[in-house]
Coordinates of C-alpha atoms and ligand atoms in Angstrom, one line a residue:
X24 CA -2.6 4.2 -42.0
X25 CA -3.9 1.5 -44.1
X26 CA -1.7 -1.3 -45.2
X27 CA -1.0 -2.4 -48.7
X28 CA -2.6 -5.7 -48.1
X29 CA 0.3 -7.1 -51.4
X30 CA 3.1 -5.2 -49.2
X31 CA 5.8 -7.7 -47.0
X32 CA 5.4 -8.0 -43.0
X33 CA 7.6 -5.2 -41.6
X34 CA 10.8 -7.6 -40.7
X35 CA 11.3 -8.6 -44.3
X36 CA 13.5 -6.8 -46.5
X37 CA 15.2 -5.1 -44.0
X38 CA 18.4 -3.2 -45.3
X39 CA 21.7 -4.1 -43.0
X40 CA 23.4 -1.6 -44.3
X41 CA 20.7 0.9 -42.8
X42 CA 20.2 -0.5 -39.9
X43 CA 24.3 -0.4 -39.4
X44 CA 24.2 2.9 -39.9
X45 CA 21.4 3.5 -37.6
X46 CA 23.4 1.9 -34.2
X47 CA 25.6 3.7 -31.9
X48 CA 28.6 2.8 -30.2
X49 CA 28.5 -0.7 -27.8
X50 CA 27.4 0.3 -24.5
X51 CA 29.7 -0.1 -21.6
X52 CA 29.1 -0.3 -18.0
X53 CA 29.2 3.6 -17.8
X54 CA 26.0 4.0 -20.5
X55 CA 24.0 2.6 -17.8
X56 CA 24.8 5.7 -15.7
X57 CA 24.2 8.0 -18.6
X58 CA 20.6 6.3 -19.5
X59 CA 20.0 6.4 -15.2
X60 CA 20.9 10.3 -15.4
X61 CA 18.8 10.6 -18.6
X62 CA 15.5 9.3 -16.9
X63 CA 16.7 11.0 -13.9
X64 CA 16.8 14.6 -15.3
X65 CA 12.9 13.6 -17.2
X66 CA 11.7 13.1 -14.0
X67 CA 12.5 16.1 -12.2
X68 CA 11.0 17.9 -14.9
X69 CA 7.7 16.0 -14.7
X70 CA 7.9 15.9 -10.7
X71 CA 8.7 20.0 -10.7
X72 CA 5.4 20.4 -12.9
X73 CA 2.2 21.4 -10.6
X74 CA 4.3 21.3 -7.3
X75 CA 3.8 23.8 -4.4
X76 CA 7.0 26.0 -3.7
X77 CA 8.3 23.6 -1.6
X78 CA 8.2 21.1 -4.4
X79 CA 5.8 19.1 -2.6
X80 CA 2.7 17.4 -4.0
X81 CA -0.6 18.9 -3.9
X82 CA -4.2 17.7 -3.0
X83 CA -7.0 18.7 -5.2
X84 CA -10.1 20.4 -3.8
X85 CA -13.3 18.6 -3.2
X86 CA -16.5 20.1 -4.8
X87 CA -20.1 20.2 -2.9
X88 CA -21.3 17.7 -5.0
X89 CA -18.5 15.2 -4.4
X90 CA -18.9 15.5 -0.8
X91 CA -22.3 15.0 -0.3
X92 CA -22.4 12.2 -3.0
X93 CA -19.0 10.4 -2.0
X94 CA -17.6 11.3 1.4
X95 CA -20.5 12.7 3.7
X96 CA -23.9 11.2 2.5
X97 CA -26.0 14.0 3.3
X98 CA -28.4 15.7 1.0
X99 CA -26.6 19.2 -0.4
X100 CA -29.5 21.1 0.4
X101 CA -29.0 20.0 4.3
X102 CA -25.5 20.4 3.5
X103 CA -25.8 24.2 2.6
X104 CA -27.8 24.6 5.3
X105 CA -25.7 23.4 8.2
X106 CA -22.9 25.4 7.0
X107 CA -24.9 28.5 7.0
X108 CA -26.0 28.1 10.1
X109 CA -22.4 26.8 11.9
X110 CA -20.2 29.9 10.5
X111 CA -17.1 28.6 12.4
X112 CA -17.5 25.5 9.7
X113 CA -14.9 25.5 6.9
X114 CA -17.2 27.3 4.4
X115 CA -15.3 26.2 1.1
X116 CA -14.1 28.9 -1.5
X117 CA -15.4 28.9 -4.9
X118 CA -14.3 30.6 -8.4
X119 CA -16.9 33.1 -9.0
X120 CA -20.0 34.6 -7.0
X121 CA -22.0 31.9 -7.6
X122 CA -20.1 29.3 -8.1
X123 CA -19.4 25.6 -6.1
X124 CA -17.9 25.8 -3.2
X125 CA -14.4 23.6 -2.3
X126 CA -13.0 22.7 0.1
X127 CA -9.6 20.5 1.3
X128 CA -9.4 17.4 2.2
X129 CA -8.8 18.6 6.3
X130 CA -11.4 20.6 6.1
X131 CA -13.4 17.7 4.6
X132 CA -12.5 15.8 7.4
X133 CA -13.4 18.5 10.1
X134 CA -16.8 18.7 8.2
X135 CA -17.1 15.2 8.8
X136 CA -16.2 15.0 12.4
X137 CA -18.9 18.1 12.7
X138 CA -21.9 15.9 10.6
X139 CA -20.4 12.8 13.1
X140 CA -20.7 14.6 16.4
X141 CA -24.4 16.1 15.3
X142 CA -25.7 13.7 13.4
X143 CA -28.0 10.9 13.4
X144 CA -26.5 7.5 15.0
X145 CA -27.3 5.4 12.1
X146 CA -26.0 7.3 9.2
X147 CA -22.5 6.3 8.4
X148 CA -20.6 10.0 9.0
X149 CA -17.5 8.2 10.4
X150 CA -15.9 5.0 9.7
X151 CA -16.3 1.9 12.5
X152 CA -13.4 0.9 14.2
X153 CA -13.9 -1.5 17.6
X154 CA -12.1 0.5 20.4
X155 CA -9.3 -0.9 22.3
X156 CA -8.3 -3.3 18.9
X157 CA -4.8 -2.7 17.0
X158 CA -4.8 -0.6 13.1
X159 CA -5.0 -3.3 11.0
X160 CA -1.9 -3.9 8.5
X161 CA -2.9 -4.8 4.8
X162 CA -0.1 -6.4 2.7
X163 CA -0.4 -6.5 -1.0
X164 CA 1.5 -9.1 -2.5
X165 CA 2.7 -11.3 -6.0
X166 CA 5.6 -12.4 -6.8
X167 CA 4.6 -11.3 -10.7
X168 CA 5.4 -8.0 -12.0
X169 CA 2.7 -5.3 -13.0
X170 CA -0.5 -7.0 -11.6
X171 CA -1.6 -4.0 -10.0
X172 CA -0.1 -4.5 -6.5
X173 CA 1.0 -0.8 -5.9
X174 CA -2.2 0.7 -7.9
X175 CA -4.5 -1.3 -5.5
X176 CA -2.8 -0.4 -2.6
X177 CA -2.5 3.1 -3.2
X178 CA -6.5 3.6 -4.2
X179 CA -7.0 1.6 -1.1
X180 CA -5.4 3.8 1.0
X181 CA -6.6 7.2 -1.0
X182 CA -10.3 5.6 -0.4
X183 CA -10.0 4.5 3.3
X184 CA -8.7 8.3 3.9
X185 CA -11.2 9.7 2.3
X186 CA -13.9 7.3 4.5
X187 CA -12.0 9.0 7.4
X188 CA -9.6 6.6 8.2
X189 CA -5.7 7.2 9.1
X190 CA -3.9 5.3 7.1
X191 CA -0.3 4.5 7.0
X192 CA 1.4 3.5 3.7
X193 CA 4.5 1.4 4.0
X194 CA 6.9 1.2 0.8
X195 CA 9.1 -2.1 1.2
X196 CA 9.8 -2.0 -3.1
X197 CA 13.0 -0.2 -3.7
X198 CA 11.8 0.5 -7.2
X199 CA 9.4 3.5 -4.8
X200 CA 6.7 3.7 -7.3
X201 CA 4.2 4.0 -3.8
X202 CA 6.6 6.9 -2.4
X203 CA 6.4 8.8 -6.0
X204 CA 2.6 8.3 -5.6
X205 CA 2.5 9.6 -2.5
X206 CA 5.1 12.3 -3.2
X207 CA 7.4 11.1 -0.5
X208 CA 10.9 12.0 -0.2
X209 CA 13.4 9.6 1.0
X210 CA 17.5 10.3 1.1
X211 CA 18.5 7.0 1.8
X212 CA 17.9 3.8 3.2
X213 CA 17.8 5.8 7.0
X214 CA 14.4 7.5 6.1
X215 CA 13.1 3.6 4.6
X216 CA 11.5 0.6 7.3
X217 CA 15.5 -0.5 7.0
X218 CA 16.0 0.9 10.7
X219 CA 12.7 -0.4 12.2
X220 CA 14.2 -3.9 10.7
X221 CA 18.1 -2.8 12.2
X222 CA 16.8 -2.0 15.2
X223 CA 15.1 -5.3 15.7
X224 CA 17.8 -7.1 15.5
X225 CA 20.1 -4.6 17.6
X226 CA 17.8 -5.4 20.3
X227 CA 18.6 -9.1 19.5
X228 CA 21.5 -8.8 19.6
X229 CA 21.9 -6.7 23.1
X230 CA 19.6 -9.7 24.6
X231 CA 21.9 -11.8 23.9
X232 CA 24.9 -9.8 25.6
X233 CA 22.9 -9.9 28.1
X234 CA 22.9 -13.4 28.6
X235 CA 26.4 -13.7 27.5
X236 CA 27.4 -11.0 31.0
X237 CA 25.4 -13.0 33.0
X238 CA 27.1 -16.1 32.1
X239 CA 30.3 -14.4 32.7
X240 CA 31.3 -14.0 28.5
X241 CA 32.2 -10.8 26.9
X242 CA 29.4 -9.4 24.8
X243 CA 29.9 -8.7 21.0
X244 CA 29.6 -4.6 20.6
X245 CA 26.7 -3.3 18.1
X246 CA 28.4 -2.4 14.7
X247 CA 27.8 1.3 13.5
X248 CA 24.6 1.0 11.7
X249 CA 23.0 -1.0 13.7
X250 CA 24.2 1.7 17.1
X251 CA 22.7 4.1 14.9
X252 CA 19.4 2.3 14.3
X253 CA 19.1 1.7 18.1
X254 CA 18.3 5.4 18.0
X255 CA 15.6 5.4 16.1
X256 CA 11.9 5.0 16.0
X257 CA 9.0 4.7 13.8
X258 CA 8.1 8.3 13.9
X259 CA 11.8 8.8 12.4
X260 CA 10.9 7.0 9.3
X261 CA 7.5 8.3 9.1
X262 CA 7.1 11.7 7.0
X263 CA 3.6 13.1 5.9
X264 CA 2.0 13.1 2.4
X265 CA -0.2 15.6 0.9
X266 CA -3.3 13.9 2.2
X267 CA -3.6 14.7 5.4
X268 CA -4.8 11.6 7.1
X269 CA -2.0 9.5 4.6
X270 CA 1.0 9.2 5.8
X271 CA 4.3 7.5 4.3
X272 CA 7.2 5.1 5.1
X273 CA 9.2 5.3 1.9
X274 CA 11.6 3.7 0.1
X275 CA 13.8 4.0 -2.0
X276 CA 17.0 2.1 -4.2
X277 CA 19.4 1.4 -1.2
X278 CA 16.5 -0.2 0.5
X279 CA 17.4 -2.8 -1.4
X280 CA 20.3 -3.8 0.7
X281 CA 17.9 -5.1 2.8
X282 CA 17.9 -8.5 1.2
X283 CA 21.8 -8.9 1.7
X284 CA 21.7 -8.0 5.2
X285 CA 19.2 -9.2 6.3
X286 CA 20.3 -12.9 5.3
X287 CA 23.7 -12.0 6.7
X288 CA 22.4 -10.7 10.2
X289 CA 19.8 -13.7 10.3
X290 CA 22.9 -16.7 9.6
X291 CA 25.1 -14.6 12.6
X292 CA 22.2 -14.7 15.0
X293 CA 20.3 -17.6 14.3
X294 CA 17.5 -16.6 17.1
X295 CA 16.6 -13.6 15.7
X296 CA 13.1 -13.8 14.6
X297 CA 13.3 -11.7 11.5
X298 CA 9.7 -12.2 10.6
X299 CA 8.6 -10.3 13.8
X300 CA 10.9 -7.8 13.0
X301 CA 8.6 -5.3 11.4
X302 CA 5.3 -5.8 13.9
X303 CA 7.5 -5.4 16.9
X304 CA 8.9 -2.1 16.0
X305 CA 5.6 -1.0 14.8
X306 CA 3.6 -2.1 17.8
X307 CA 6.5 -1.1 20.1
X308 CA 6.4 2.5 18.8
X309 CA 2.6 3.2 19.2
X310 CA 2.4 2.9 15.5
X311 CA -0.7 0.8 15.8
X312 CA -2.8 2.8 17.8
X313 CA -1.9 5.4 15.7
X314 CA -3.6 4.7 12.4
X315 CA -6.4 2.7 12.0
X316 CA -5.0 0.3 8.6
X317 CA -2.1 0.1 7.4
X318 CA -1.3 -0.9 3.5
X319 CA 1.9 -2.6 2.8
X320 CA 3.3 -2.6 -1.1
X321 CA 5.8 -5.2 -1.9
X322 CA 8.4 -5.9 -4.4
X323 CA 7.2 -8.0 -7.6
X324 CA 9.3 -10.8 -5.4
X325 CA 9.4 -13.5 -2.4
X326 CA 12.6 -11.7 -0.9
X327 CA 13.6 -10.9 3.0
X328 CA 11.1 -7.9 2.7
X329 CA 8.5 -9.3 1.0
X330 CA 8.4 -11.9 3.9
X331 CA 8.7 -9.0 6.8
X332 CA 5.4 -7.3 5.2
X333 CA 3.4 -10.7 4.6
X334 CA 4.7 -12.0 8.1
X335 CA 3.6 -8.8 9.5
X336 CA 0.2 -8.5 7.6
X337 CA -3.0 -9.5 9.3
X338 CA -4.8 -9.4 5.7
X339 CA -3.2 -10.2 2.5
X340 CA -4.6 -8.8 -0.6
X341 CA -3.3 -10.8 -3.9
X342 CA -3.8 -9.0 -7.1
X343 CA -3.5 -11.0 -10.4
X344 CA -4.6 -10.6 -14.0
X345 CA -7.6 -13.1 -15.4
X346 CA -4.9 -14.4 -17.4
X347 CA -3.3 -17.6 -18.3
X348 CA 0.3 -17.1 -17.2
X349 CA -1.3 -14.6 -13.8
X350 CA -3.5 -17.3 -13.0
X351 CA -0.7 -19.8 -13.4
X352 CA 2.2 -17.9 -11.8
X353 CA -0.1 -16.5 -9.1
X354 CA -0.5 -20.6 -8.1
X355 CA 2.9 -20.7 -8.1
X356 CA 3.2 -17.5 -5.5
X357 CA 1.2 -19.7 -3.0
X358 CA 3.0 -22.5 -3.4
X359 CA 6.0 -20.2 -2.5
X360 CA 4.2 -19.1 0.3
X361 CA 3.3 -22.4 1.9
X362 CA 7.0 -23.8 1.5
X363 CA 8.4 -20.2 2.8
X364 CA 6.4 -20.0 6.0
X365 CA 6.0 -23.8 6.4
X366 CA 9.7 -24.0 6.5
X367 CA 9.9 -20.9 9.1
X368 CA 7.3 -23.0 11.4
X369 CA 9.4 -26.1 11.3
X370 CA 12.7 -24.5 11.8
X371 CA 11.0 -22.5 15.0
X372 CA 8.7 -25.4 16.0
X373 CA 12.3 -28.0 16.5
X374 CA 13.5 -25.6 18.8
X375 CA 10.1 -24.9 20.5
X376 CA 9.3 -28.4 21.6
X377 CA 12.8 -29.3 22.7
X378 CA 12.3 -26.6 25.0
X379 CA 8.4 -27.4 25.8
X380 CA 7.4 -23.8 24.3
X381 CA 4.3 -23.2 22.3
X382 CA 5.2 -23.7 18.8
X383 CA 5.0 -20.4 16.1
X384 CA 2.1 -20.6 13.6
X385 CA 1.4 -17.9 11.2
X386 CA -2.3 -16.5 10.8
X387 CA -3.7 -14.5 8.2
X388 CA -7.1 -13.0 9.3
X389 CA -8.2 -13.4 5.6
X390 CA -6.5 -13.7 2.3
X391 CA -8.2 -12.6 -0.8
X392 CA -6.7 -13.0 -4.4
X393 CA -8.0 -9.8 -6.4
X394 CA -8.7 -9.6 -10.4
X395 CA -7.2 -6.3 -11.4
X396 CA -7.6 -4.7 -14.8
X397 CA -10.6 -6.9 -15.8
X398 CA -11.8 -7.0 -19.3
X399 CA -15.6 -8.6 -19.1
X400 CA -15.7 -8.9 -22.4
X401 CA -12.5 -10.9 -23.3
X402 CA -12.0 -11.9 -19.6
X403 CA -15.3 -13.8 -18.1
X404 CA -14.7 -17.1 -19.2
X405 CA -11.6 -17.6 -17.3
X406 CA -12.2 -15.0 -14.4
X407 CA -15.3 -17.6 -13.9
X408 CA -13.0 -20.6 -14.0
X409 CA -11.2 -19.1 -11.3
X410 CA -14.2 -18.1 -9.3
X411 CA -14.8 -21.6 -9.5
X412 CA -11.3 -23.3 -8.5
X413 CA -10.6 -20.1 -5.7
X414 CA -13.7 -20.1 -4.5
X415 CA -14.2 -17.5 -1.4
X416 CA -10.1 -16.9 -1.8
X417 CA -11.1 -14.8 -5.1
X418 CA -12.8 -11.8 -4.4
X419 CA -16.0 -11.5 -5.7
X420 CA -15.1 -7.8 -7.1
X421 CA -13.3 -7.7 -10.5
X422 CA -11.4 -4.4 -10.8
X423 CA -12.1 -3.7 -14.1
X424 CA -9.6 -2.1 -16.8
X425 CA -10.0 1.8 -16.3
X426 CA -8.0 3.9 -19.0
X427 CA -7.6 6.6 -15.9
X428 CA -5.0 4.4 -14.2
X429 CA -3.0 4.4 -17.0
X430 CA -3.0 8.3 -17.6
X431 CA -2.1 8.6 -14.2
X432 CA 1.2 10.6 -14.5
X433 CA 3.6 12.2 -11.8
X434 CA 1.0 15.0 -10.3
X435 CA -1.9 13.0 -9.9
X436 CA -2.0 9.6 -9.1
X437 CA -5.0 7.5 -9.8
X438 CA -8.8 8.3 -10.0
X439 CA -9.2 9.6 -6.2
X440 CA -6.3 12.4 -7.1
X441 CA -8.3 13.9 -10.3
X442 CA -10.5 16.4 -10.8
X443 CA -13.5 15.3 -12.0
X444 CA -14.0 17.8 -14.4
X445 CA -11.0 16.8 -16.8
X446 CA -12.9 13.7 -17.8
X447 CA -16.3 13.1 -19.4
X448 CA -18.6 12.3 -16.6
X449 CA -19.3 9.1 -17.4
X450 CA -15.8 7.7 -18.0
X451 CA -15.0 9.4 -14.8
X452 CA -17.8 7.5 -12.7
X453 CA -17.0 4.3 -14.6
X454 CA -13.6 4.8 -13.2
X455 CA -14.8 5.7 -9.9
X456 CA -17.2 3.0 -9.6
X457 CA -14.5 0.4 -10.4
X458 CA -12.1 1.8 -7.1
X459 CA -14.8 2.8 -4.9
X460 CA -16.0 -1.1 -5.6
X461 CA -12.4 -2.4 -4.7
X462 CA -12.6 -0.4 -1.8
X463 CA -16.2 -1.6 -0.8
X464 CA -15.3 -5.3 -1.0
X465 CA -12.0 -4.8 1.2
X466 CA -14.0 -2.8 3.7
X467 CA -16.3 -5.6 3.9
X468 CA -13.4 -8.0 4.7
X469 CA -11.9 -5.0 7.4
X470 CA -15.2 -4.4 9.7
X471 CA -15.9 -8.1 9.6
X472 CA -12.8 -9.2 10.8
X473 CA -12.8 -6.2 13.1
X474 CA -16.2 -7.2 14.3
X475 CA -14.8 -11.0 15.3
X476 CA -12.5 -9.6 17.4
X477 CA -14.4 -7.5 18.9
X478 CA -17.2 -10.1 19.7
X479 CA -14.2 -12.3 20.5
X480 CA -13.1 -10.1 23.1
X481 CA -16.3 -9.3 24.4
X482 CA -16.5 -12.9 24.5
X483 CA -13.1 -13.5 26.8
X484 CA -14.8 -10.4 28.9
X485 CA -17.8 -12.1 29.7
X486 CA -16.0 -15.6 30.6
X487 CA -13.7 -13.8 33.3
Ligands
LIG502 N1 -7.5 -1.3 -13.0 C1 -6.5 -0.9 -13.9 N2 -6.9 -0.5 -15.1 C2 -5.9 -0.1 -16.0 N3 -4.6 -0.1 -15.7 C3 -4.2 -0.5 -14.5 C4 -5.1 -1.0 -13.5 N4 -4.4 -1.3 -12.4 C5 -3.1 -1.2 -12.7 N5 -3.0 -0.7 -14.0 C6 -1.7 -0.4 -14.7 O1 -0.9 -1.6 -14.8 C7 0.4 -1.3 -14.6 C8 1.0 -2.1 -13.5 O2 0.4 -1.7 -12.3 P1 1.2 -1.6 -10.9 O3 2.4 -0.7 -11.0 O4 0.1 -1.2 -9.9 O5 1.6 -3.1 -10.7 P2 2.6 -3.7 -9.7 O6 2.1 -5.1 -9.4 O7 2.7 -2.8 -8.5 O8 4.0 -3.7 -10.5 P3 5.4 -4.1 -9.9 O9 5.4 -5.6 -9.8 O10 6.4 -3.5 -10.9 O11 5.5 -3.4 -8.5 C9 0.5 0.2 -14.4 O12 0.9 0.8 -15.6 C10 -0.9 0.6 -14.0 O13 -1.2 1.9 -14.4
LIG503 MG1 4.4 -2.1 -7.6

């Protein structure tokens, strides 16, 4: 509506009596329930929408064309042809007669595996991972709110599955926008990384009763939850998605206890490396041989569990806006970082060389700061500035702004979850383009730093 360029700004001449009229009642503690129960009930009606009967999510279908052009890069025609002649393939189902064929993502993957097993060496049918080396664990991480960390991570892990990877997602944000993405369902803190991080310190603890006996003291019992958590395991905590080669640690509000007992555990046992805590339980449960990378999203803070998924990351992925107040409060994340973790190292390091023990030092393979929702044409002059202070810390790829993100509702999460054919073509391979690059520049950082290691330990091999 065109303005009457004479008429006042909107906040002038404002009637009190109106807006008097207009207000309800003060709120008291209770409204907050009411307004929780509110949102609560909208959601279950937006969840229940699309949802298979057992109120689960659902993964599109994947057409001929998006297969051959996105996940298997083979020409259709040879496509067609290898299916006709291999009728124990998944053949694909189609609408009408003549129609494209679809197919699932498992049967994508088994289509894969086939084009691996038969095809040419060079072509790149399955995705290189060194044998022998750990999954690699991705944290994503800013202490600023709504730069993009749980959108990045989530098309990062939709991409590397759909590249062939097995990909574990870990939720540490109690806010479980990541677990509604991935349609996880979590009761309670039991079904969250909160046991993995229990346990760890039960076992603590019960090394040192052990010590205690053998020094002739009684040892201090386990309280309940932390008996309980000695019980359990990854694969407790681990539940499957609708992708098939995604699956979920999810979280949920009570996971946010977590940063009031963790400090309280941490001053009662002053040993207990708490930064370890979620590695060790991974590694100890075959968790990293499992899945080949594993993508952490973190709370928009520098808490106890922020600090468990950067500790346990081996690359650290740092979204920010090319903004002002991003660029500035993304500086001051690093700071945060340095004085965090420097002050970990010291505390350790005292104790290490009064016992003449190799000190701790933390080690990131590689961390990359990430321009999300770019903007070229408002955006260059300062996403260049920062290019030019960052240097190789700023990854090369902007993510640019894509209006799919932001439609992105309850069913279908993100460009990787929609059908094509609901957008025009070209905003759809704009879209595409922009997630598929993120992707490309991450992988880049993943089989290089996979490819030192290996040549590392080829390296160690030779020399013994
Ligand atoms: N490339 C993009 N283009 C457009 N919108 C985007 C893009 N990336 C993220 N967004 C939107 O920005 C908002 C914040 O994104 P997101 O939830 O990923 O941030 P976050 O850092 O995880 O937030 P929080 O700190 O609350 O966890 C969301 O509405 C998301 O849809
Ligand atoms: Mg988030």
């Amino acid at each position: 509506m065109a303005q009457d360029p004479s008429a006042l700004p909107p906040y002038f001449n404002i009637d009190t009596d109106a807006a008097q009229a207009e207000l309800e009642a003060p709120t008291s503690t209770a409204g907050f329930a009411r307004i929780a129960e509110a949102c609560a009930r909208g959601r279950a009606d937006l969840a229940s929408r699309g949802l298979d009967a057992e109120g689960r999510k659902q993964l599109r279908l994947f057409s001929t064309w998006e297969i051959t052009r996105y996940l298997i890069p083979v020409a259709q025609a040879h496509f067609r042809r290898v299916l006709r002649a291999n009728p124990e393939l998944p053949q694909g189902v189609s609408d009408t007669e003549a129609g494209a064929k679809w197919f699932s993502l498992d049967e994508v993957l088994r289509l894969r595996a086939f084009f691996g097993a038969q095809g040419a060496r060079s072509k790149n049918y399955l995705p290189y991972r060194p044998k022998g080396l750990p999954a690699k664990l991705v944290a994503v991480a800013n202490f600023k709110g709504g730069v993009g960390k749980t959108s990045t991570a989530a098309h990062l892990a939709m991409s590397a599955a759909l590249d062939g990877y097995r990909v574990l997602v870990i939720d540490l944000d109690s806010q479980g926008s990541m677990t509604s993405i991935f349609g996880g369902q979590v009761a309670d803190e039991w079904k969250t990384a909160f046991p993995l991080l229990a346990r760890h310190y039960g076992e603590h603890l019960r090394a040192e009763n052990q010590r205690r006996l053998d020094r002739g003291e009684a040892p201090q019992p386990l309280d309940e939850t932390l008996a309980a958590a000695m019980e359990m395991t990854a694969q407790d905590v681990i539940q499957p998605t609708h992708w098939p080669n995604i699956d979920l640690i999810g979280a949920q509000l009570n996971l946010y206890w977590a940063e009031f007992q963790v400090p309280v555990w941490r001053m009662a046992a002053r040993g207990w490396k708490l930064w370890d805590a979620l590695t060790d339980r991974l590694e100890a449960d075959g968790v990293l041989d499992a899945y080949d990378v594993i993508f952490i999203d973190t709370p928009p803070a520098l808490g106890y569990l922020t600090i468990n998924g950067l500790a346990a990351a081996d690359i650290l992925l740092v979204p920010l806006g090319a903004s002002f107040l991003e660029f500035d409060s993304t500086g001051r994340f690093f700071d945060m970082l340095h004085s965090t973790f420097a002050s970990i190292e010291e505390g350790e390091n005292m104790a290490a060389r009064a016992l003449g023990r190799p000190g701790l030092a933390f080690e990131w393979d590689a961390v990359r700061a990430v321009i999300t929702r770019y903007d070229g044409a408002q955006q260059g002059e300062l996403a260049a500035l920062m290019q030019a202070y960052l240097g190789r810390t700023l990854s090369p790829h902007r993510q640019d702004f894509t209006a799919l993100i932001g439609q992105a509702g309850e069913q279908v999460s993100g460009i990787y979850e929609a059908d094509y054919r609901d957008f025009n073509r070209e905003t759809y391979a704009r879209g595409r383009e922009t997630f598929d690059a993120t992707y490309a520049a991450f992988k880049r950082l993943l089989l290089g730093i996979w490819r030192r290691e290996e040549l590392a330990a080829a390296e160690t091999e030779l020399a013994s």
